[in-house]
Tab-separated table of C-alpha atoms in Angstrom:
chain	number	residue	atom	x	y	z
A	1	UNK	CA	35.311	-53.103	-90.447
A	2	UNK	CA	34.120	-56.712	-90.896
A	3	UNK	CA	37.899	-57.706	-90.400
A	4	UNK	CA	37.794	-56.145	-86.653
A	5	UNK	CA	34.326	-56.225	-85.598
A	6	UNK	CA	31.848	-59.673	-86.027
A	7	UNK	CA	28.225	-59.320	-85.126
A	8	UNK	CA	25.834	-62.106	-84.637
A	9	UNK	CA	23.519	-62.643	-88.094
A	10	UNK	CA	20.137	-61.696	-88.026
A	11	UNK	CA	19.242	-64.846	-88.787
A	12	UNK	CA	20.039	-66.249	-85.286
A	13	UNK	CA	17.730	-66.414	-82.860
A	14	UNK	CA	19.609	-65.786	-79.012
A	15	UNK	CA	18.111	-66.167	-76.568
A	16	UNK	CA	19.692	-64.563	-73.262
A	17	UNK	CA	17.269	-67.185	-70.461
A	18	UNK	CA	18.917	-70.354	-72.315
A	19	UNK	CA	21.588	-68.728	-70.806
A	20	UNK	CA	23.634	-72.052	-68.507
A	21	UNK	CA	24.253	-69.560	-65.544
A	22	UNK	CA	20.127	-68.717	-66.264
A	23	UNK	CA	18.629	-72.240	-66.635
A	24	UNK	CA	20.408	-74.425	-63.916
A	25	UNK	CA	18.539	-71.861	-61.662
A	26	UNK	CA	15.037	-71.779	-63.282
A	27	UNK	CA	14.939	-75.861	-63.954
A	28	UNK	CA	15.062	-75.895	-59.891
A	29	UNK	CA	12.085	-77.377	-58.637
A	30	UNK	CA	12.199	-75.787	-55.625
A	31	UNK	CA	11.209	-72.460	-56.645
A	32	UNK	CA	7.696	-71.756	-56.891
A	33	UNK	CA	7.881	-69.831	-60.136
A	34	UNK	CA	5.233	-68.794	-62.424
A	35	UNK	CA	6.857	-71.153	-65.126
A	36	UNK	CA	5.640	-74.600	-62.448
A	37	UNK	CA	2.190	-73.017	-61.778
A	38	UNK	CA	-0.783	-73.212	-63.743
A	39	UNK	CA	-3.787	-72.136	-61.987
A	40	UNK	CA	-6.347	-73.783	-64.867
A	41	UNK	CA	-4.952	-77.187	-63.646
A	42	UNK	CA	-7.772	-78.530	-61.139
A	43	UNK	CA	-5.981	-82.058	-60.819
A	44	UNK	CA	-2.863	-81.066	-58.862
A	45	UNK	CA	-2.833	-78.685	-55.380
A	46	UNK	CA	-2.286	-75.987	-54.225
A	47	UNK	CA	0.752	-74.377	-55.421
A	48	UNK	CA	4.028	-75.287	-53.042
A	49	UNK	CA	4.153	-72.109	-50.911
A	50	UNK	CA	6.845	-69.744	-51.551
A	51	UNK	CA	9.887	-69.979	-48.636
A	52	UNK	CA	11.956	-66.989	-48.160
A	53	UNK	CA	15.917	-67.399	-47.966
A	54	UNK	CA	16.585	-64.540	-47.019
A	55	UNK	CA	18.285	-64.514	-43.348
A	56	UNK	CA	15.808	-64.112	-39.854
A	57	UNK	CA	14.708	-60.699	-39.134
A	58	UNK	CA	15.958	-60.173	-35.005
A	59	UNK	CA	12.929	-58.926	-33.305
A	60	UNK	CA	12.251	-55.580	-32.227
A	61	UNK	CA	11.787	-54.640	-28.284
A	62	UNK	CA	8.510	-53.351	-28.013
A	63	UNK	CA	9.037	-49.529	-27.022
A	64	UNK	CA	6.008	-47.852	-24.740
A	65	UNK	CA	4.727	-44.650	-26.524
A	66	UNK	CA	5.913	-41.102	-24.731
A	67	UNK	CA	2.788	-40.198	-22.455
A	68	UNK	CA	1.600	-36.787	-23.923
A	69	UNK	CA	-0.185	-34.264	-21.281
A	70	UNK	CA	-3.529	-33.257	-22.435
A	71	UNK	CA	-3.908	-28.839	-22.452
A	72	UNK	CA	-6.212	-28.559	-19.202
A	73	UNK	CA	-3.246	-31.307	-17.299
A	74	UNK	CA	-1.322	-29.449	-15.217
A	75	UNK	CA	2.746	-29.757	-16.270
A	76	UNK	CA	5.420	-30.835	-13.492
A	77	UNK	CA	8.322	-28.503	-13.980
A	78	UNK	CA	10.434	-29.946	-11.285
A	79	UNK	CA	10.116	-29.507	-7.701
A	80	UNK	CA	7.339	-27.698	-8.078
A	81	UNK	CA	3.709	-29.510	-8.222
A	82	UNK	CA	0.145	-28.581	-9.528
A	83	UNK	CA	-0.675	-27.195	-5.729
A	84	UNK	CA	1.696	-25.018	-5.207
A	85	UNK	CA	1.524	-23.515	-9.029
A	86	UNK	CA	-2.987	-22.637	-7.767
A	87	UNK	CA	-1.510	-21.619	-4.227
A	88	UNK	CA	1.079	-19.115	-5.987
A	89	UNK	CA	-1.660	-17.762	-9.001
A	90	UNK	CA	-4.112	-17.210	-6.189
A	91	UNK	CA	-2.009	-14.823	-4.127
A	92	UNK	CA	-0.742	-12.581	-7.329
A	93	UNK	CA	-4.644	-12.315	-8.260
A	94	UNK	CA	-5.443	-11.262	-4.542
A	95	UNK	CA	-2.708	-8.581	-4.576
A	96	UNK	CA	-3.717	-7.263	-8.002
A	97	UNK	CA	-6.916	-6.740	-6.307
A	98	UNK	CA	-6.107	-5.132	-3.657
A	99	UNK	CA	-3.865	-2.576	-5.830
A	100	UNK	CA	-6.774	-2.379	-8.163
A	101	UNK	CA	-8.901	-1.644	-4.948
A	102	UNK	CA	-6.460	1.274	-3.646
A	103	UNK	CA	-6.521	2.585	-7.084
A	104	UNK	CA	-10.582	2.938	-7.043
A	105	UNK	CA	-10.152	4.439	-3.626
A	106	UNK	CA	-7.751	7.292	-5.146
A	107	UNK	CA	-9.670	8.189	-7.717
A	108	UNK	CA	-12.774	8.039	-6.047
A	109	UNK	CA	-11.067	10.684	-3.752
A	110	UNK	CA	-9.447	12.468	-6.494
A	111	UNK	CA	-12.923	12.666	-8.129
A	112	UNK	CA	-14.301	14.059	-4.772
A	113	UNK	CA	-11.713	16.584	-4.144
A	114	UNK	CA	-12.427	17.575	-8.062
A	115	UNK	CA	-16.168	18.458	-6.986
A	116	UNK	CA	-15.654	20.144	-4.016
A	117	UNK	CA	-12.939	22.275	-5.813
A	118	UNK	CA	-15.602	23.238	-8.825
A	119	UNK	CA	-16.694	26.591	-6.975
A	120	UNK	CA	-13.765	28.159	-8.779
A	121	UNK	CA	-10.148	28.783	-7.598
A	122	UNK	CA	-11.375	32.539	-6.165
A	123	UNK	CA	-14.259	30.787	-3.954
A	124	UNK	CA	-14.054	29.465	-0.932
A	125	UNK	CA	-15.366	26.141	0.399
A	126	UNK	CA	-17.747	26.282	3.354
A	127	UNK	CA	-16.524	25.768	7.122
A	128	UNK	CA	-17.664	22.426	8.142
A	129	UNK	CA	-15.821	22.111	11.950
A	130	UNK	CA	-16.661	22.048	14.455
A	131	UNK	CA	-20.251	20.626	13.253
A	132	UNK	CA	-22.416	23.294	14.997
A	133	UNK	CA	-26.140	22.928	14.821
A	134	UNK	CA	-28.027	25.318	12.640
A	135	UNK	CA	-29.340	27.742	15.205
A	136	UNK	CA	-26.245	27.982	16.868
A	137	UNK	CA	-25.505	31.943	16.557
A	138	UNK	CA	-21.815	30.543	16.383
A	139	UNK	CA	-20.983	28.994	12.809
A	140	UNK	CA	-17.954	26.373	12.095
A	141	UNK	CA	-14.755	27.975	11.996
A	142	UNK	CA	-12.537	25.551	9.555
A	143	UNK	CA	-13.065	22.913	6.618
A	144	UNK	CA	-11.615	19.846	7.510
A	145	UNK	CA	-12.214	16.562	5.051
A	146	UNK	CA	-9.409	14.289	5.777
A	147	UNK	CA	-10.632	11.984	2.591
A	148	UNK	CA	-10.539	14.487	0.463
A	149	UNK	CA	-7.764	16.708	1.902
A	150	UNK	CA	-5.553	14.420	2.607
A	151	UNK	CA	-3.218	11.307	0.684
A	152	UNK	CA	-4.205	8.257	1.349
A	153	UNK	CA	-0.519	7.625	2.584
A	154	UNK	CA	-1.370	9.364	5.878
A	155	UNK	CA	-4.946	9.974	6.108
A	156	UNK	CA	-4.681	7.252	9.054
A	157	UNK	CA	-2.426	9.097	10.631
A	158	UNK	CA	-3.806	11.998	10.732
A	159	UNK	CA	-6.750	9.977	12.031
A	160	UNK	CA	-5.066	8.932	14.818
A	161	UNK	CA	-3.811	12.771	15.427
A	162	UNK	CA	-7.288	14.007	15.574
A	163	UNK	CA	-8.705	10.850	17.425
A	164	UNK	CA	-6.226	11.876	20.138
A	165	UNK	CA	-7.133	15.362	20.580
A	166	UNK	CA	-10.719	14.162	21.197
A	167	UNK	CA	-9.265	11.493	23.890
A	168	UNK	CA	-7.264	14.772	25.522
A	169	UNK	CA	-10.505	16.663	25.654
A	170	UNK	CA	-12.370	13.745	27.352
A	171	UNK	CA	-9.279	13.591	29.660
A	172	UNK	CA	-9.345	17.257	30.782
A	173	UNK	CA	-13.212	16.774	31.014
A	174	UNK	CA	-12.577	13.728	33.413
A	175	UNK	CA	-9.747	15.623	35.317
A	176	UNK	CA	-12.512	18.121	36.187
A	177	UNK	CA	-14.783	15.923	37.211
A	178	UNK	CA	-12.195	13.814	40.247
A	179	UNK	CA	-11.166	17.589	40.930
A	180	UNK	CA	-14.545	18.600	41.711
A	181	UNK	CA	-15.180	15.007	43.841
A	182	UNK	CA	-11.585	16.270	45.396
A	183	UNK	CA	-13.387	19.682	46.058
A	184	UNK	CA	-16.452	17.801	47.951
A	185	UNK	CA	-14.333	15.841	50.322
A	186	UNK	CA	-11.752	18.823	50.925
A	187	UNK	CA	-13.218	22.553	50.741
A	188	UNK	CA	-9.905	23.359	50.671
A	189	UNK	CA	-8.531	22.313	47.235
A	190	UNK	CA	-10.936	25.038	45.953
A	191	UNK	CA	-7.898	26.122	43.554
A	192	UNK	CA	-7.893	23.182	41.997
A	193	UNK	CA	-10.925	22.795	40.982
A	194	UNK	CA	-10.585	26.643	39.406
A	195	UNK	CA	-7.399	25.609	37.999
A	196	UNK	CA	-9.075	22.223	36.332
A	197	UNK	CA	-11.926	24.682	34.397
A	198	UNK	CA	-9.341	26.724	33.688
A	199	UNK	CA	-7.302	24.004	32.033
A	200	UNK	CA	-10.473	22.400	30.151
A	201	UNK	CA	-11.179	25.876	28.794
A	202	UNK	CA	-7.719	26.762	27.358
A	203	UNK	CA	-5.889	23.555	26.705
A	204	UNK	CA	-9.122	21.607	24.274
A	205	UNK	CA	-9.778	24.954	21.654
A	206	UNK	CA	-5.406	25.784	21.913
A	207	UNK	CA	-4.217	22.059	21.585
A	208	UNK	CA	-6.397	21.845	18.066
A	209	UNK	CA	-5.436	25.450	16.669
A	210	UNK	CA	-1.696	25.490	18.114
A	211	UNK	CA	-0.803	21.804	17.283
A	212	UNK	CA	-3.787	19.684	15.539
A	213	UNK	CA	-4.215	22.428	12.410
A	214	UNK	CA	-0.639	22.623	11.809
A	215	UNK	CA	-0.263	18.752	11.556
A	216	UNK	CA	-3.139	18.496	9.385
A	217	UNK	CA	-1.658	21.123	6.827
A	218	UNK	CA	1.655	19.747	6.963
A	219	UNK	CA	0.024	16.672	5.611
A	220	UNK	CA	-2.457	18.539	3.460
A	221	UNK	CA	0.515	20.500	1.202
A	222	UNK	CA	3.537	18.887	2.794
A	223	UNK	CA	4.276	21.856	4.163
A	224	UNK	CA	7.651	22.027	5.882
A	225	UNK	CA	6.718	25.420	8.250
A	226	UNK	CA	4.018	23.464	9.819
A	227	UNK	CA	5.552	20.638	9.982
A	228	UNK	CA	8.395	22.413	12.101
A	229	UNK	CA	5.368	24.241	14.065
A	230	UNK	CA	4.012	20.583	14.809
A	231	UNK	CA	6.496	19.553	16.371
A	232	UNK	CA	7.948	22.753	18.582
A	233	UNK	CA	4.532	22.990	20.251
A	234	UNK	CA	3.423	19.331	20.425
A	235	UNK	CA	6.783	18.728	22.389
A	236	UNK	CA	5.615	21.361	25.107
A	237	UNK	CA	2.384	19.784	25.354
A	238	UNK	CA	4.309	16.528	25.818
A	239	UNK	CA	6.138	18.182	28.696
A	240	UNK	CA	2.415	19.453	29.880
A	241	UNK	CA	1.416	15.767	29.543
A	242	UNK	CA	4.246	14.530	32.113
A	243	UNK	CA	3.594	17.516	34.324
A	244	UNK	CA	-0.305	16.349	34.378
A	245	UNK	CA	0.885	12.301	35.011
A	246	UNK	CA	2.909	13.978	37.792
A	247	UNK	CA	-0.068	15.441	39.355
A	248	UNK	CA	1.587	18.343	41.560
A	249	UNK	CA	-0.789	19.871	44.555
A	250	UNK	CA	-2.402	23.153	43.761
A	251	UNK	CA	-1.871	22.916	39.846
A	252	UNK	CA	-4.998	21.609	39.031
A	253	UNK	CA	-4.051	17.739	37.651
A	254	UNK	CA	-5.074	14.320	39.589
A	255	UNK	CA	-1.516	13.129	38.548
A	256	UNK	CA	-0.240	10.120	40.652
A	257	UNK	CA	0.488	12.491	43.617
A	258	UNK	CA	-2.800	13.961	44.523
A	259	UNK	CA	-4.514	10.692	43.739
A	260	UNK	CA	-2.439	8.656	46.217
A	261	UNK	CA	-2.711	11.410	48.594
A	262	UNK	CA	-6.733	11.609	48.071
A	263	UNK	CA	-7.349	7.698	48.703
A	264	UNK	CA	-5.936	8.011	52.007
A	265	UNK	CA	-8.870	10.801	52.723
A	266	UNK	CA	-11.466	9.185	50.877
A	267	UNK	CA	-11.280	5.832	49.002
A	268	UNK	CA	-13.895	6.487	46.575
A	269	UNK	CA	-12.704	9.849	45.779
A	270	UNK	CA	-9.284	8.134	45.483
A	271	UNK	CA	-10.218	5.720	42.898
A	272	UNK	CA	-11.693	8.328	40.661
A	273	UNK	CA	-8.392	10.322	40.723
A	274	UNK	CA	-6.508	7.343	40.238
A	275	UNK	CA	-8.288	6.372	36.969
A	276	UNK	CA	-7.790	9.993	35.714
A	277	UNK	CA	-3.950	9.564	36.736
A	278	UNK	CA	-4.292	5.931	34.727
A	279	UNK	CA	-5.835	8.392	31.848
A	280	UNK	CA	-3.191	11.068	32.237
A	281	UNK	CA	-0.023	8.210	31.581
A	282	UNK	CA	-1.617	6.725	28.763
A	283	UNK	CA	-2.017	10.165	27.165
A	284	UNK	CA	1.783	11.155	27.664
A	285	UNK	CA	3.073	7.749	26.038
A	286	UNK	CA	0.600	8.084	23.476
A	287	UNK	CA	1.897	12.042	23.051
A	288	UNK	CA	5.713	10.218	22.705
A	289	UNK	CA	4.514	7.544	20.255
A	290	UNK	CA	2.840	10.107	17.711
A	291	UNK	CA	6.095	12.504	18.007
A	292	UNK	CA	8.027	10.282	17.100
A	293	UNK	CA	6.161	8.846	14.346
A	294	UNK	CA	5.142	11.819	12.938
A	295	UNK	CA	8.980	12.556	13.074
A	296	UNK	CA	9.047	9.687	10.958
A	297	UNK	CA	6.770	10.429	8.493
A	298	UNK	CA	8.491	13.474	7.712
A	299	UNK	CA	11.874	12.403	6.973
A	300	UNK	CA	10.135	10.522	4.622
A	301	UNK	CA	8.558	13.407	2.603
A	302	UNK	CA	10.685	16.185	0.886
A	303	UNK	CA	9.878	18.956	3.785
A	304	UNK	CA	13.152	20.527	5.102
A	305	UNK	CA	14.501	23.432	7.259
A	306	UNK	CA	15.296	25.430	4.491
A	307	UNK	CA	12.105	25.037	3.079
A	308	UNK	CA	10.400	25.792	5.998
A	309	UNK	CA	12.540	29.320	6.149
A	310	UNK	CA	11.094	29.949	2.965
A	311	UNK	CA	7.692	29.162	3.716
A	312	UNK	CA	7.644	31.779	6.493
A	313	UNK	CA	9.807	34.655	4.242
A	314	UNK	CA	6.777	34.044	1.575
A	315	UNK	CA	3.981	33.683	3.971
A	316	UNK	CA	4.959	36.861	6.012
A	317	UNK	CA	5.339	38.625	3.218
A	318	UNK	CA	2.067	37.463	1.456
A	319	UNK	CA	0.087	38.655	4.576
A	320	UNK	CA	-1.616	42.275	3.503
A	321	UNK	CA	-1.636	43.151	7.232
A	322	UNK	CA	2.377	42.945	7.265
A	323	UNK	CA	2.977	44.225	3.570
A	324	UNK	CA	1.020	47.404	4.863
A	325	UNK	CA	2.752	47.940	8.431
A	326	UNK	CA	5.979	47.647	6.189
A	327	UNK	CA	5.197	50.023	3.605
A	328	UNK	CA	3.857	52.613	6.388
A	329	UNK	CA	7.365	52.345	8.464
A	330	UNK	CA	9.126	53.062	5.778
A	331	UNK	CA	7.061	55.717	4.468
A	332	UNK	CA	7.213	57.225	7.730
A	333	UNK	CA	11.112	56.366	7.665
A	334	UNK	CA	11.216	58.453	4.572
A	335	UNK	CA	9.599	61.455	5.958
A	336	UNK	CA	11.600	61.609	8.473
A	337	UNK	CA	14.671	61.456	6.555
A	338	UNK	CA	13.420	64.237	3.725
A	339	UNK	CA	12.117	66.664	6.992
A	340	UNK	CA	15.212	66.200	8.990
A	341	UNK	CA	16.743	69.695	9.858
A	342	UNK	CA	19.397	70.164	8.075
């Protein structure tokens, strides 16, 4: 082993920092090691300060920090500022409101119709129209409620409906009254003035059965029989309507005729009649306008003409007055058959 391999005797003491490469480095005054510095020694200064070789450090741009928005700042998402984000939250929370509102209105009319229907499904609620007074012999003859009765999708339409029969009523009341004025000027146009009571009698009680009720039923079940009912006999009051604006001699109406022919006579009496012809256009376009959107109304809903022919089969059929003329004709069909001579 000894011939291969030599190691250094114990003996000698190596020292690896009296290396050359080590000491030409350390024996450099320049440094300021540890070696050149004794801090006991109060005769010499301050130690030489310590320079760096290492190369210059480039300097760094000085970089802003990112703005950060605080939780109550509004954001900017684009085109769209902090205005326009308040103007857009305040209209959804007015329409939520005012669905919220119609929602409390529904119920509060559900609720209501819920009451008045707690008498049972076999009793019968009590006849409110037309509001009679007490010691009227007479009592009310229907129940009409059009908040309870009635959607909300067309209670204001059915408003309008009975709103208008009242304004025909005053109408007929007013044709009476130029008639009558007509009647004091010329003695003559005494049928007239019959005719005018006449139609202010029948026309104000038949115009809310024949074509007010059946309206307000159509809307009340969506019934497609009245709706068809509606709109047969409100077109011939229509047609009545332009026959009124008209105003023919003898028939009773201070249409546009009879008026222009009574302010010749008598200016006063003239003017009245001409008002009441004023009244008697207004009515027909108003008659038009409701036709047609009632007309509307119901092309909206489900009613149809094939309903409506059922309707009638199961109404006519449900009636005990027409179940028991059918069952006598044909027991007395029968009878006749069985006592035929033979």
């Amino acid at each position: 082993m000894s011939k291969y391999t030599s190691f250094p005797e114990p003996t000698d003491d190596h020292n690896p920092f009296q290396d050359p490469a080590v000491t030409q480095h350390s024996s450099n005054t320049g440094y300021a090691t540890l070696d050149l510095y004794n801090p006991f020694d109060n005769t010499t200064g301050s130690p030489p300060p310590y320079e760096a070789s290492c190369p210059p450090v480039p300097p760094i741009p000085a970089q802003t920090p990112p703005s950060r928005t605080t939780p109550t700042e509004p954001r900017n998402y684009g085109s769209y500022n902090s205005q326009t984000a308040v103007n857009v939250t305040s209209a959804e929370l007015l329409k939520k409101q005012e669905e919220l509102e119609k929602k409390a209105q529904e119920l509060e009319r559900r609720e209501r119709e819920l009451e008045s229907h707690s008498l049972g499904p076999g009793a019968s609620r009590q006849n409110n129209w037309p509001p009679l007074p007490s010691f009227c012999p007479v009592g009310p003859c229907f129940y009409q409620d059009i908040n309870v009765e009635i959607s909300q999708r067309f209670q204001r339409t059915v408003y309008i409906l009975y709103y208008f029969w009242m304004f025909c009523t005053c109408t007929l009341m007013f044709n009476l009254i130029s008639s009558l004025a007509m009647f004091c000027v010329d003695p003559s146009g005494g049928v007239g003035l019959g005719l005018a009571i006449l139609w202010a009698l029948l026309f104000t009680p038949c115009s809310f059965v024949c074509w007010y009720r059946p309206v307000y039923k159509a809307f009340r079940s969506d019934s497609s029989f009245n709706f068809f009912a509606f709109f047969f006999i409100f077109f011939a009051q229509v047609v009545v309507f332009v026959i009124m604006t008209i105003g023919i001699p003898g028939w009773g109406f201070s249409g546009w005729i009879v008026s222009l022919a009574a302010l010749q006579k008598k200016v006063p009496v003239g003017v009245i009649m001409i008002m009441n012809a004023v009244l008697f256009t207004a009515q027909t376009a108003m008659g038009v306008f409701l036709l047609k959107k009632v007309h509307n109304l119901y092309r909206q809903t489900d009613a149809s003409f094939q309903k409506a022919q059922a309707e009638f089969a199961t109404g006519v059929m449900s009636n005990q007055a027409v179940r028991q003329a059918a069952t006598n004709a044909a027991t007395t069909a029968a009878q006749g058959a069985f006592t035929a001579p033979r």
